[in-house]
Short mmCIF file of C-alpha atoms in Angstrom, two decimals:
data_model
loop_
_atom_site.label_atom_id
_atom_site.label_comp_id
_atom_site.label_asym_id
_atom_site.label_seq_id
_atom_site.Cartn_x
_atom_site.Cartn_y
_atom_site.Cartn_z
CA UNK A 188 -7.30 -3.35 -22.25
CA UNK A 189 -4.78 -1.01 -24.16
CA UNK A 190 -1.28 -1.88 -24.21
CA UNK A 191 0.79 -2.02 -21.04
CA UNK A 192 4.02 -2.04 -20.09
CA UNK A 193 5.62 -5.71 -18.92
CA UNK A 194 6.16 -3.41 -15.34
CA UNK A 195 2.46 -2.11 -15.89
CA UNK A 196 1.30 -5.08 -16.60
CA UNK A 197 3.49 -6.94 -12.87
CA UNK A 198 1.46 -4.30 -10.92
CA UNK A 199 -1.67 -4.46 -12.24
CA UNK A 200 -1.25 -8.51 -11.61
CA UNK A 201 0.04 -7.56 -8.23
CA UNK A 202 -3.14 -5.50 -7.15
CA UNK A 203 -5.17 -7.84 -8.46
CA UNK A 204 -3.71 -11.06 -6.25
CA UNK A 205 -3.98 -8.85 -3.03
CA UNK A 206 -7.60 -7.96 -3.25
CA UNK A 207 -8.73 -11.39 -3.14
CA UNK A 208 -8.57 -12.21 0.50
CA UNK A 209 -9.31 -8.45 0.77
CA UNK A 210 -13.06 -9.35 -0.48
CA UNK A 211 -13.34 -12.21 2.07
CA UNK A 212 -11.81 -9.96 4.52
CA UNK A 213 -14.67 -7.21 3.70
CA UNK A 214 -16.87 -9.49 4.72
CA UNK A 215 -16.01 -10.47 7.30
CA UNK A 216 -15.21 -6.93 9.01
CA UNK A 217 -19.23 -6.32 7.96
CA UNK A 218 -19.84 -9.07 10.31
CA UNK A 219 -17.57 -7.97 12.71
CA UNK A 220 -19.21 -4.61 12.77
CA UNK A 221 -21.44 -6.25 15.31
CA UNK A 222 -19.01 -7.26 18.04
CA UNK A 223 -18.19 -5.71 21.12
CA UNK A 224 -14.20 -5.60 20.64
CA UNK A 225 -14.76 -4.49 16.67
CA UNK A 226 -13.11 -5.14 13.75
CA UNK A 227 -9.58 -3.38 14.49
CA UNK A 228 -7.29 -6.19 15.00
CA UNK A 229 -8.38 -8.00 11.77
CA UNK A 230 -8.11 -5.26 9.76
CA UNK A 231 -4.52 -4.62 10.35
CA UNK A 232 -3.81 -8.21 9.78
CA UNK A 233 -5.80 -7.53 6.41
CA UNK A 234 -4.01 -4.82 5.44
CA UNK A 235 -0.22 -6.49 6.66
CA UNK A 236 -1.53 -9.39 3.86
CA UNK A 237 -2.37 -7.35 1.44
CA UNK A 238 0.81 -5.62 1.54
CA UNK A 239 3.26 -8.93 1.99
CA UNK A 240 1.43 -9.82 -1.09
CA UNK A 241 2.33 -7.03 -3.08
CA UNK A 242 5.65 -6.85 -1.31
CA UNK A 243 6.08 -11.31 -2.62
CA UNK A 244 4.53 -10.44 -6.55
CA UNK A 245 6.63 -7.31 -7.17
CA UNK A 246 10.03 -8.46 -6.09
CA UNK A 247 9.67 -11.67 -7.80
CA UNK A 248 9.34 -9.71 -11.19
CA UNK A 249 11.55 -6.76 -10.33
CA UNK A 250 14.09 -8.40 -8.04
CA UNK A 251 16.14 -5.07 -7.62
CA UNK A 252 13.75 -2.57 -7.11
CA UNK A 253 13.29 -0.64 -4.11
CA UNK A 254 9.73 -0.90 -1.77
CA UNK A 255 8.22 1.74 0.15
CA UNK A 256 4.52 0.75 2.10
CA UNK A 257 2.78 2.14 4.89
CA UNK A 258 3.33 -0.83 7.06
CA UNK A 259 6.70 -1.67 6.43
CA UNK A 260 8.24 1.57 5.15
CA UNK A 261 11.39 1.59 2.81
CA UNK A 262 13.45 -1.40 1.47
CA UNK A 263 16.09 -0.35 -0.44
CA UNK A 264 16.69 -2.45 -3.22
CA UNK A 265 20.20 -2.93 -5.26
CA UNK A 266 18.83 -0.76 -7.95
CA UNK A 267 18.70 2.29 -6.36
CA UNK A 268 17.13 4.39 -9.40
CA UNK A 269 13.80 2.51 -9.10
CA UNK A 270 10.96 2.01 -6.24
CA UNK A 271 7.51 0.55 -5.77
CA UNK A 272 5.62 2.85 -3.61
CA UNK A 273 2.82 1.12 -2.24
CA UNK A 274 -0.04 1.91 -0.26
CA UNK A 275 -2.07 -1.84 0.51
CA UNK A 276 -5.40 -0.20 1.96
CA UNK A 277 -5.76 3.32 1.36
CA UNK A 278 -9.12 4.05 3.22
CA UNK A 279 -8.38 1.84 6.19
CA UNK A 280 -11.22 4.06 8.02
CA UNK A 281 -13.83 2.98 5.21
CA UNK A 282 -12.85 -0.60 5.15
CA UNK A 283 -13.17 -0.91 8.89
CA UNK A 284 -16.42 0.27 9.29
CA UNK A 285 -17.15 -1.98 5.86
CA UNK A 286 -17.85 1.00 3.73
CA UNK A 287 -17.49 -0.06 0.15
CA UNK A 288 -15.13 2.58 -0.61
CA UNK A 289 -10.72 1.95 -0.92
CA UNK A 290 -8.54 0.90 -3.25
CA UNK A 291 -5.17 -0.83 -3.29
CA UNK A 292 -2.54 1.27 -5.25
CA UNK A 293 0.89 0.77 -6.18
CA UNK A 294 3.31 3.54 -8.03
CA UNK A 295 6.48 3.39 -9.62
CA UNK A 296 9.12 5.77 -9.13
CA UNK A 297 12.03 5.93 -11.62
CA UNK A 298 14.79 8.41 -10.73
CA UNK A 299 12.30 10.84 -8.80
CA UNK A 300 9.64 10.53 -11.58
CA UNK A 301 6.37 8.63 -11.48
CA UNK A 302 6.68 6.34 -14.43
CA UNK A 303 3.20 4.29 -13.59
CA UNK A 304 0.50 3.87 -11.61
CA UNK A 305 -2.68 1.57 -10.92
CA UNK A 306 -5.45 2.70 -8.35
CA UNK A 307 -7.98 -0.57 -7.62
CA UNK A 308 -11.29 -0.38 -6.51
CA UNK A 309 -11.84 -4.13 -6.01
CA UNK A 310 -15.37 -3.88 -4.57
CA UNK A 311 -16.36 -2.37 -8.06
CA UNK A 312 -13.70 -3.65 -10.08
CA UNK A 313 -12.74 -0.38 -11.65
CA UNK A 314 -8.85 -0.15 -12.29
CA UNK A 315 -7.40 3.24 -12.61
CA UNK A 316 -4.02 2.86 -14.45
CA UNK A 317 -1.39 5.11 -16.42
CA UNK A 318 2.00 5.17 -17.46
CA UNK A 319 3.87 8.40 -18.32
CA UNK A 320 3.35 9.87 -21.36
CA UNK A 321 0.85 7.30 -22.65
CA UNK A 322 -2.50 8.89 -20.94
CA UNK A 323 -4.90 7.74 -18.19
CA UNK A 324 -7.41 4.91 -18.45
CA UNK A 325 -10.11 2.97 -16.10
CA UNK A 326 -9.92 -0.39 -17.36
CA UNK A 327 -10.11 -0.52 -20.58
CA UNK A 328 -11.49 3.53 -21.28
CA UNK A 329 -9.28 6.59 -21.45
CA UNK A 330 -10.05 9.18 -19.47
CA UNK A 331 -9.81 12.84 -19.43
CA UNK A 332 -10.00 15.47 -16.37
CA UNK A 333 -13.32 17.61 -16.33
CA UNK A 334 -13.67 20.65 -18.89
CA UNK A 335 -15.81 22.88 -16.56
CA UNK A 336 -14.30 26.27 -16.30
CA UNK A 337 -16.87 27.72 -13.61
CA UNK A 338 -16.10 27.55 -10.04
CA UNK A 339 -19.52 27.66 -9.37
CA UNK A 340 -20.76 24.16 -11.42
CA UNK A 341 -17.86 22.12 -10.10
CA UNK A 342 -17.84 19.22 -7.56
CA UNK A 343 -14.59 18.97 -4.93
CA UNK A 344 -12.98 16.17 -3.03
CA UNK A 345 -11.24 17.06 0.00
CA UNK A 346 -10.19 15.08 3.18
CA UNK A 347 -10.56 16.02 6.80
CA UNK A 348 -8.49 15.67 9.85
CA UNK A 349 -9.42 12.72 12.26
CA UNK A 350 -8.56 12.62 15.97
CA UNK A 351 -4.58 13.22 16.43
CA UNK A 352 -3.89 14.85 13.70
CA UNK A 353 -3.28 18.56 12.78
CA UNK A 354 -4.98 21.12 10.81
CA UNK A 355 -8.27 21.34 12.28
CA UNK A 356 -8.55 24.94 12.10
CA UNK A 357 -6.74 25.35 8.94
CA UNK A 358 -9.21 22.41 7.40
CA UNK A 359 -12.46 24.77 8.40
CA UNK A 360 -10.99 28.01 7.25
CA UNK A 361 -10.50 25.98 4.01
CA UNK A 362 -13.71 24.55 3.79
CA UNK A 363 -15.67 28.06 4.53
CA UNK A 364 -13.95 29.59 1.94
CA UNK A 365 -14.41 27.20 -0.79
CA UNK A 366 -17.65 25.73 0.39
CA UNK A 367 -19.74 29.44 -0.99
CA UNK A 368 -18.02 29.15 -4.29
CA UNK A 369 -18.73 25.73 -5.45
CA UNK A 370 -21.22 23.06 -6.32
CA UNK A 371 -20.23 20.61 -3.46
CA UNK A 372 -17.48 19.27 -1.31
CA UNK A 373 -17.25 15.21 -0.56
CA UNK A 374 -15.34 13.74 1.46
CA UNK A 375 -15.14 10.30 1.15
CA UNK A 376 -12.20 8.66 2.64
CA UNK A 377 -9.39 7.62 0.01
CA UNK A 378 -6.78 9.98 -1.01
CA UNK A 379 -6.33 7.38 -3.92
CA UNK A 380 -9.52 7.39 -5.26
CA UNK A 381 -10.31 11.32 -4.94
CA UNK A 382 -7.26 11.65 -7.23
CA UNK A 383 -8.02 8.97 -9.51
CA UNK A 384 -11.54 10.73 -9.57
CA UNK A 385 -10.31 14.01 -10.72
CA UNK A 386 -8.58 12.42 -13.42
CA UNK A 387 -11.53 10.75 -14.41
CA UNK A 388 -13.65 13.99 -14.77
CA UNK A 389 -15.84 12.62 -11.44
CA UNK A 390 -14.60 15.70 -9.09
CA UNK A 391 -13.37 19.07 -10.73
CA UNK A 392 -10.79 19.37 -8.21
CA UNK A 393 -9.27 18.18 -4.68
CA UNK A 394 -6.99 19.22 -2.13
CA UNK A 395 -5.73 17.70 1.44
CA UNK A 396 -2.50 18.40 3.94
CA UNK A 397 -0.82 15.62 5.65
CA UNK A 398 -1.29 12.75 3.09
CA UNK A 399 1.84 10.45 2.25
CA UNK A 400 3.84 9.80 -0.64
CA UNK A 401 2.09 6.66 -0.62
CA UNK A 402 -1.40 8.07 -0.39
CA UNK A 403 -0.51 10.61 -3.69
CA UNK A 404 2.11 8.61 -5.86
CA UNK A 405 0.00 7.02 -7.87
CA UNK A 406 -3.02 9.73 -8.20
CA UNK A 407 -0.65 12.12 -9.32
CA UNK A 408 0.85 10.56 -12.34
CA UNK A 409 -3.34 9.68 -13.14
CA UNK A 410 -4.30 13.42 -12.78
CA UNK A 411 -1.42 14.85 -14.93
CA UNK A 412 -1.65 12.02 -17.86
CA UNK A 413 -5.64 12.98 -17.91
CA UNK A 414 -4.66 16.26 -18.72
CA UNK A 415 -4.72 17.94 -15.41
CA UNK A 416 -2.79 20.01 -13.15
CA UNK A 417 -1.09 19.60 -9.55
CA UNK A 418 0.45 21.46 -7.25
CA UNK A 419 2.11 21.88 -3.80
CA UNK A 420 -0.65 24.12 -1.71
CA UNK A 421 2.50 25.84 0.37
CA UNK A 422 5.07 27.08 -1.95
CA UNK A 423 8.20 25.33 -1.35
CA UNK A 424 6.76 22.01 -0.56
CA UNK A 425 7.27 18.92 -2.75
CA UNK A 426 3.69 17.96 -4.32
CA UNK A 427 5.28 14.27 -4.37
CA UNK A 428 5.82 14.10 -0.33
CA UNK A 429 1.62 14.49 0.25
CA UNK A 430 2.13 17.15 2.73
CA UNK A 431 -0.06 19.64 1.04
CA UNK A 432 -1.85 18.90 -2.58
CA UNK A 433 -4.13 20.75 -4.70
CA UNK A 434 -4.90 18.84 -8.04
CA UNK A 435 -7.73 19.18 -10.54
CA UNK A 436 -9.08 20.42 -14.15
CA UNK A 437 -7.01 22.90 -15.98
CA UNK A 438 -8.85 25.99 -15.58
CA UNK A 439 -9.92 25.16 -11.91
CA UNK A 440 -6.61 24.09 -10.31
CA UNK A 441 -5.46 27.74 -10.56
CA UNK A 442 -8.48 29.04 -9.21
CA UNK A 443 -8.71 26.51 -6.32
CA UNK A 444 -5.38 27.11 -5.59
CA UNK A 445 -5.68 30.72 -5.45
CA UNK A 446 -8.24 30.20 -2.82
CA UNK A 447 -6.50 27.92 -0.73
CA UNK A 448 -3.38 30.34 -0.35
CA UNK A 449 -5.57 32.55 0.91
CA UNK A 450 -7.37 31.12 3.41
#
């Protein structure tokens, strides 16, 4: 692996040590799959270990930083100019119905700035990772968003509303409008992954509303150090905060976007 940063190097570690019981826990939610009360339960416990373990590795190396995680949202730490943003199971959905498809990913932020970011796919063992100004890699690889420049040849994640959530109709009108001027939409599940996708050249673009800053934090800082370009869908809304995000290649962001704003 390229050089990391000591910090780089405490999350990478940190990702590592939760996905172990996660892989025993797969398993056993495959068996589950077959039980009248299902796999629910157990999967939140999974996901509350995963995330006490991050929560246990991080803080022992960085002492002062701050936390923010799905399950137990922000812990401020004494220094306030620095905070581990940290999403233990991003494709819950997948992992309960022991689809082979989530990643645990961890972000820091430094004074408002992403200043790294790991994305782990432990069933496969690929490790997104980047720190600012020093590129994107998966493992031990660099990696560069997409160079297509033709609407019409690319591939694009999105992510779809589930029950209790908003956007239905704004998700179709989307969807129709994009779907006749592309290769192919997926949807697959992980916010984290789509983004760490796009930067590495896998999708052309993606887009979603009502993500968190834990869903994005990390994908972000991957997409922009592979060379590509993100933006707020709504003008006026912070790209960081997940509520609307359109990422992708250079010369397909823009045109993406375009379309988006208009539907």
């Amino acid at each position: 692996m390229p050089h990391v940063s000591p910090v780089l190097s405490v999350m990478i570690d940190a990702v590592k040590k939760a996905a172990r019981p996660m892989m025993r826990d797969f398993g056993e939610v495959a068996a589950l799959q077959v039980s009248r009360k299902g796999p629910g339960d157990f999967v939140t416990a999974a996901d509350l270990r995963a995330e006490q373990t991050l929560f246990e590795v991080l803080m022992k190396a960085r002492p002062g930083y701050g936390f923010l995680g799905e399950e137990r949202g922000l812990v401020e730490g004494s220094d306030k100019s620095h905070t581990f943003i940290v999403d233990p199971i991003d494709g819950t959905t997948n992992f309960l119905h022991a689809m082979p498809h989530f990643a645990v990913t961890v972000a820091l932020e430094r004074e408002g700035e992403i200043q790294a970011a790991v994305t782990y796919n432990p069933i496969i063992q690929e490790m997104f990772w980047a720190e600012k100004g020093k590129g994107a890699f998966l493992n031990d690889v660099r990696i560069r968003v997409s160079g297509r420049r033709d609407m019409a040849d690319c591939l694009i994640g999105t992510g779809l509303p589930y029950i209790g959530r908003p956007g239905h109709g704004q998700t179709i009108k989307e969807v129709h409008a994009i779907g006749q001027r592309v290769a192919g939409i997926r949807r697959l599940g992980s916010a984290a992954l789509d983004l760490a996708w796009v930067a590495a050249g896998r999708y052309d673009a993606f887009w979603e509303r009502n993500l968190n800053a834990w869903d994005v934090a990390a994908g972000l800082l991957l997409v922009t150090e592979a060379g590509g370009l993100i933006s707020a869908i709504d003008e006026g809304h912070d790209v960081r905060s997940g509520v609307s995000v359109c990422v992708g290649a250079s010369d397909i962001q823009p045109q993406l976007l375009k379309l988006l704003r208009a539907a």
